PDB file of C-alpha atoms in Angstrom:
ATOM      1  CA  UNK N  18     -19.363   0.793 -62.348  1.00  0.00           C
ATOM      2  CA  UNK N  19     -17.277  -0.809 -59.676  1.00  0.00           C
ATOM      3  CA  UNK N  20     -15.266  -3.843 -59.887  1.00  0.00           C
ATOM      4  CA  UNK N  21     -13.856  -5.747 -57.065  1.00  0.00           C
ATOM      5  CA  UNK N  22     -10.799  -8.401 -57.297  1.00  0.00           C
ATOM      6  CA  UNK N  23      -9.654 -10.576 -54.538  1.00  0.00           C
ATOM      7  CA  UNK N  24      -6.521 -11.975 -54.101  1.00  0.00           C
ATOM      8  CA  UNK N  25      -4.117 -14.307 -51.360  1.00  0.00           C
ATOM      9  CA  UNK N  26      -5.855 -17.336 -51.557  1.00  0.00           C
ATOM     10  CA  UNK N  27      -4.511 -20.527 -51.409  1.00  0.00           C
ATOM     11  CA  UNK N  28      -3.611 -24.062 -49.508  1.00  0.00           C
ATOM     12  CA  UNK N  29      -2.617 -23.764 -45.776  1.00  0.00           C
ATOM     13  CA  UNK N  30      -2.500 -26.100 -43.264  1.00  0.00           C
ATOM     14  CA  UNK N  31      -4.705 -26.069 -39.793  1.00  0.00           C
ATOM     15  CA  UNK N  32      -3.151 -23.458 -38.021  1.00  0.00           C
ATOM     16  CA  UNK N  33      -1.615 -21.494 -40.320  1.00  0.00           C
ATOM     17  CA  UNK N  34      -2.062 -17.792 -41.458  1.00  0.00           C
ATOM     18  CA  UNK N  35      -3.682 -16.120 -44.950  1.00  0.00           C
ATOM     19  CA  UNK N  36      -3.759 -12.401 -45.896  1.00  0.00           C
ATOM     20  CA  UNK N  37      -6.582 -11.901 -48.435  1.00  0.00           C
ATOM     21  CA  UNK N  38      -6.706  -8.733 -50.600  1.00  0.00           C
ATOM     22  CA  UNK N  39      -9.610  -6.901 -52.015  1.00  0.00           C
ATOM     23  CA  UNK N  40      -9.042  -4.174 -55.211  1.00  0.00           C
ATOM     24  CA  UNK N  41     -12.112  -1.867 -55.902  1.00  0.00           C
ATOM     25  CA  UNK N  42     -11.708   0.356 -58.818  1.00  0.00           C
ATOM     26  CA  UNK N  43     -14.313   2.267 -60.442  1.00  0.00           C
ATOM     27  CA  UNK N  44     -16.699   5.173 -59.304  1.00  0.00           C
ATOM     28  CA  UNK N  45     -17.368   3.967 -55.523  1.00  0.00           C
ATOM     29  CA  UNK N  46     -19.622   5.999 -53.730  1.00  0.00           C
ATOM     30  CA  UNK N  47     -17.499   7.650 -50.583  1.00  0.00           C
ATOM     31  CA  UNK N  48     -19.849   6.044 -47.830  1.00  0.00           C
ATOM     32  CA  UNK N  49     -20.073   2.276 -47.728  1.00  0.00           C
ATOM     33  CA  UNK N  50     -19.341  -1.577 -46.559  1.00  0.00           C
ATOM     34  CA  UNK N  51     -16.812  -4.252 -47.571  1.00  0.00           C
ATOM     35  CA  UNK N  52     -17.354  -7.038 -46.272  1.00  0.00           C
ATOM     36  CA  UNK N  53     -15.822 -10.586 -46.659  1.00  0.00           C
ATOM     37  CA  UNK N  54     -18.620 -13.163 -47.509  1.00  0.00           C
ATOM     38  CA  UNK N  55     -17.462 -17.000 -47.678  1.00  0.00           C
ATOM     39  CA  UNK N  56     -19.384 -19.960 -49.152  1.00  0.00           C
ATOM     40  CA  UNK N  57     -17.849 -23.741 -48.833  1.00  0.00           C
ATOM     41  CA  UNK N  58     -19.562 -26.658 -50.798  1.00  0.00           C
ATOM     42  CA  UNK N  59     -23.174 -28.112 -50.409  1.00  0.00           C
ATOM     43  CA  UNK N  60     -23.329 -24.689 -47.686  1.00  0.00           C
ATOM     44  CA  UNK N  61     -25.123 -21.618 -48.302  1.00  0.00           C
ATOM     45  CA  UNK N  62     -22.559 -17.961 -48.618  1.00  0.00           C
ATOM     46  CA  UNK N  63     -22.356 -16.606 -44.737  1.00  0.00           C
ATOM     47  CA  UNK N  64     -21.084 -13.293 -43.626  1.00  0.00           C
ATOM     48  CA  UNK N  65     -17.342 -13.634 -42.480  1.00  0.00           C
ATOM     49  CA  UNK N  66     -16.465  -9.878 -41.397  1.00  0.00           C
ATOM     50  CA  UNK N  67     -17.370  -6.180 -42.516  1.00  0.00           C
ATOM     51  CA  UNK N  68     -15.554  -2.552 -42.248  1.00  0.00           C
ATOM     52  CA  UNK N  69     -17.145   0.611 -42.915  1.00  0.00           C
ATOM     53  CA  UNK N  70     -15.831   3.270 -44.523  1.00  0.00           C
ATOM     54  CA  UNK N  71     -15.860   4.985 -40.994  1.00  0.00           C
ATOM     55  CA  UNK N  72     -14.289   2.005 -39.990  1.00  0.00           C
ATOM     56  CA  UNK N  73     -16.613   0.365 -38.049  1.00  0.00           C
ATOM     57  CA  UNK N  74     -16.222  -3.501 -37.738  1.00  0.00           C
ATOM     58  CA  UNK N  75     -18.049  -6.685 -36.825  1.00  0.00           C
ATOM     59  CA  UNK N  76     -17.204 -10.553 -37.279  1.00  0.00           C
ATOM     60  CA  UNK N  77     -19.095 -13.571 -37.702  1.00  0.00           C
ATOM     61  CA  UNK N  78     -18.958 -15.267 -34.489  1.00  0.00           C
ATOM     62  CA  UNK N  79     -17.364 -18.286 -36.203  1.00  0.00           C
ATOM     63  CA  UNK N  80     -14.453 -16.164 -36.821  1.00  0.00           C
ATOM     64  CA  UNK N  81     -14.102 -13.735 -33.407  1.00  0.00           C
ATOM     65  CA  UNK N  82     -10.183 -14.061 -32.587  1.00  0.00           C
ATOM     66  CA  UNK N  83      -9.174 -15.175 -35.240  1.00  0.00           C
ATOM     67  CA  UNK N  84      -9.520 -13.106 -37.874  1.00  0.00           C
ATOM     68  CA  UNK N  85      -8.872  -9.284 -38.706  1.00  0.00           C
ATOM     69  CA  UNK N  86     -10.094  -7.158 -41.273  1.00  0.00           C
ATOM     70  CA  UNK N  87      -8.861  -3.586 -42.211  1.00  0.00           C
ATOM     71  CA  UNK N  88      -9.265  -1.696 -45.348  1.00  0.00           C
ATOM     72  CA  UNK N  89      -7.044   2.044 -46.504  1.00  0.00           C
ATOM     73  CA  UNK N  90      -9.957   3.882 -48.118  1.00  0.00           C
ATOM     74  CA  UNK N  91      -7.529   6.187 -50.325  1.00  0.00           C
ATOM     75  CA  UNK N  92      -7.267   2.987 -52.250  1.00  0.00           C
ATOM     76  CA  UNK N  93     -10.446   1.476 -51.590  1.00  0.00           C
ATOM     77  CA  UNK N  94      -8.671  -1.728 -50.514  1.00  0.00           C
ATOM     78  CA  UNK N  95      -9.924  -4.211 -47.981  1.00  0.00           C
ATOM     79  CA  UNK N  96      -7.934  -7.076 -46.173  1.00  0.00           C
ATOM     80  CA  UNK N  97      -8.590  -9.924 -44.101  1.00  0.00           C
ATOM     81  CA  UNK N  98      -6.287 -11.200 -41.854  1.00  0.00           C
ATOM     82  CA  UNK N  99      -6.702 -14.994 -41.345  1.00  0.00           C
ATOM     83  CA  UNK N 100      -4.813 -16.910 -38.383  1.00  0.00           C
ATOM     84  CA  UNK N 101      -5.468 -19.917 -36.494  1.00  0.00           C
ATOM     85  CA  UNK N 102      -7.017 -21.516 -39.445  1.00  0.00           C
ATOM     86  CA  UNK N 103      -9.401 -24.613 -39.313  1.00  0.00           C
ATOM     87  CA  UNK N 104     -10.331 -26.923 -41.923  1.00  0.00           C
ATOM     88  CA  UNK N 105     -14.143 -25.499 -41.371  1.00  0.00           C
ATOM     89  CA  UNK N 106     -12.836 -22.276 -42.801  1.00  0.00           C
ATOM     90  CA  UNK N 107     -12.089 -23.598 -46.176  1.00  0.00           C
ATOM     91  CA  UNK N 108     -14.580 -22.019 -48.719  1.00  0.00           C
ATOM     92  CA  UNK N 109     -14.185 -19.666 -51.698  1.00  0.00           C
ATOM     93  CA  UNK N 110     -14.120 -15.848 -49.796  1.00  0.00           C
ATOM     94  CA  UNK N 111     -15.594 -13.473 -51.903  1.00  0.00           C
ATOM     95  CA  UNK N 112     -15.431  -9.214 -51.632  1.00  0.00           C
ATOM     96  CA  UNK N 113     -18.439  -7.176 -51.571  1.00  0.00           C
ATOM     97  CA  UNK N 114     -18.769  -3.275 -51.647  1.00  0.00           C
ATOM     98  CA  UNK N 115     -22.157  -1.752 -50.269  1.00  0.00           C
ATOM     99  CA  UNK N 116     -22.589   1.713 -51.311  1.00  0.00           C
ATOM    100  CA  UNK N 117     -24.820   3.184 -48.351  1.00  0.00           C
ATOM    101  CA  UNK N 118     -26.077   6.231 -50.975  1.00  0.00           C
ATOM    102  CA  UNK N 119     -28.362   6.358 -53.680  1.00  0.00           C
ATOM    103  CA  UNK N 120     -29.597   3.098 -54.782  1.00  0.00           C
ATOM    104  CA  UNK N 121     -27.491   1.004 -52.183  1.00  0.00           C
ATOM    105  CA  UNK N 122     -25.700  -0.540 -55.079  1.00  0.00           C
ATOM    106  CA  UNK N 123     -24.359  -3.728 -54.406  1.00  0.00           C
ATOM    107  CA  UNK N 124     -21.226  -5.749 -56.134  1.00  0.00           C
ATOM    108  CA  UNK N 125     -19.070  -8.904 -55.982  1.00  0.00           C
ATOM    109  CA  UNK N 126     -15.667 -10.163 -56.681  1.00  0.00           C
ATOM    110  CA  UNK N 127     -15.212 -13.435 -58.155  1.00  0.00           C
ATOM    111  CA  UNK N 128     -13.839 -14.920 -55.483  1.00  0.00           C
ATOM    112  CA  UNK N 129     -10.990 -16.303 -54.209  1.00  0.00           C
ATOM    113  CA  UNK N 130     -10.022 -20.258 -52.897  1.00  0.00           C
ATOM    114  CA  UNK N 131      -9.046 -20.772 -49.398  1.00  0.00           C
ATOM    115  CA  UNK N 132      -8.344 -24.334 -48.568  1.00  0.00           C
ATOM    116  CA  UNK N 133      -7.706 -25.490 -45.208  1.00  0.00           C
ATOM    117  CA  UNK N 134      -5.916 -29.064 -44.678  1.00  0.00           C
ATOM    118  CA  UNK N 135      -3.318 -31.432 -43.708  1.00  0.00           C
TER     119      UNK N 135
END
């Protein structure tokens, strides 16, 4: 089983910068997606960035400039890079691992509060 567990969260005003961490542990399957999914209240969750395992990468358009995600596969960790924060960004960011193998398991972190504001 695979667990994910996201980290860096926090209060930050407009314009200001947040590095968000993502730990997988368990038996991940070598080929796959992380991806950084956000969901603020009342609003459903929406796709904020993804990296491959061969490191591919694409963005939300909401975020494009702004924000940068990366990941070191020895440690199956993913990050995301925030800058130039708006007060439309606040949401709770979750991790998610796609295994592209098998089954195309699918998992979730918990999540992790970002909160935009002056």
């Amino acid at each position: 089983q695979v667990q994910l567990v996201e980290s860096g969260g926090g209060l930050v005003q407009p314009g200001g910068s947040l590095r968000l961490s993502c730990a997988a542990s368990g038996n991940i399957f070598r080929f796959n997606v992380m991806g950084w999914y956000r969901q603020a209240p009342g609003k459903q969750r929406e796709l904020v960035a993804f990296i491959t395992s061969g490191k591919v990468i694409n963005y939300a358009r909401s975020v494009q400039g702004r924000f940068t995600i990366s990941r070191e596969n020895a440690e199956n960790t993913m990050y995301l890079e925030m800058n130039s924060l708006k007060p439309e960004d606040t949401a709770v960011y979750f991790c998610n691992l796609l295994e592209q193998g098998g089954t195309r398991r699918n998992y979730w972190g918990q999540g992790t509060q970002v909160t935009v504001s002056s």
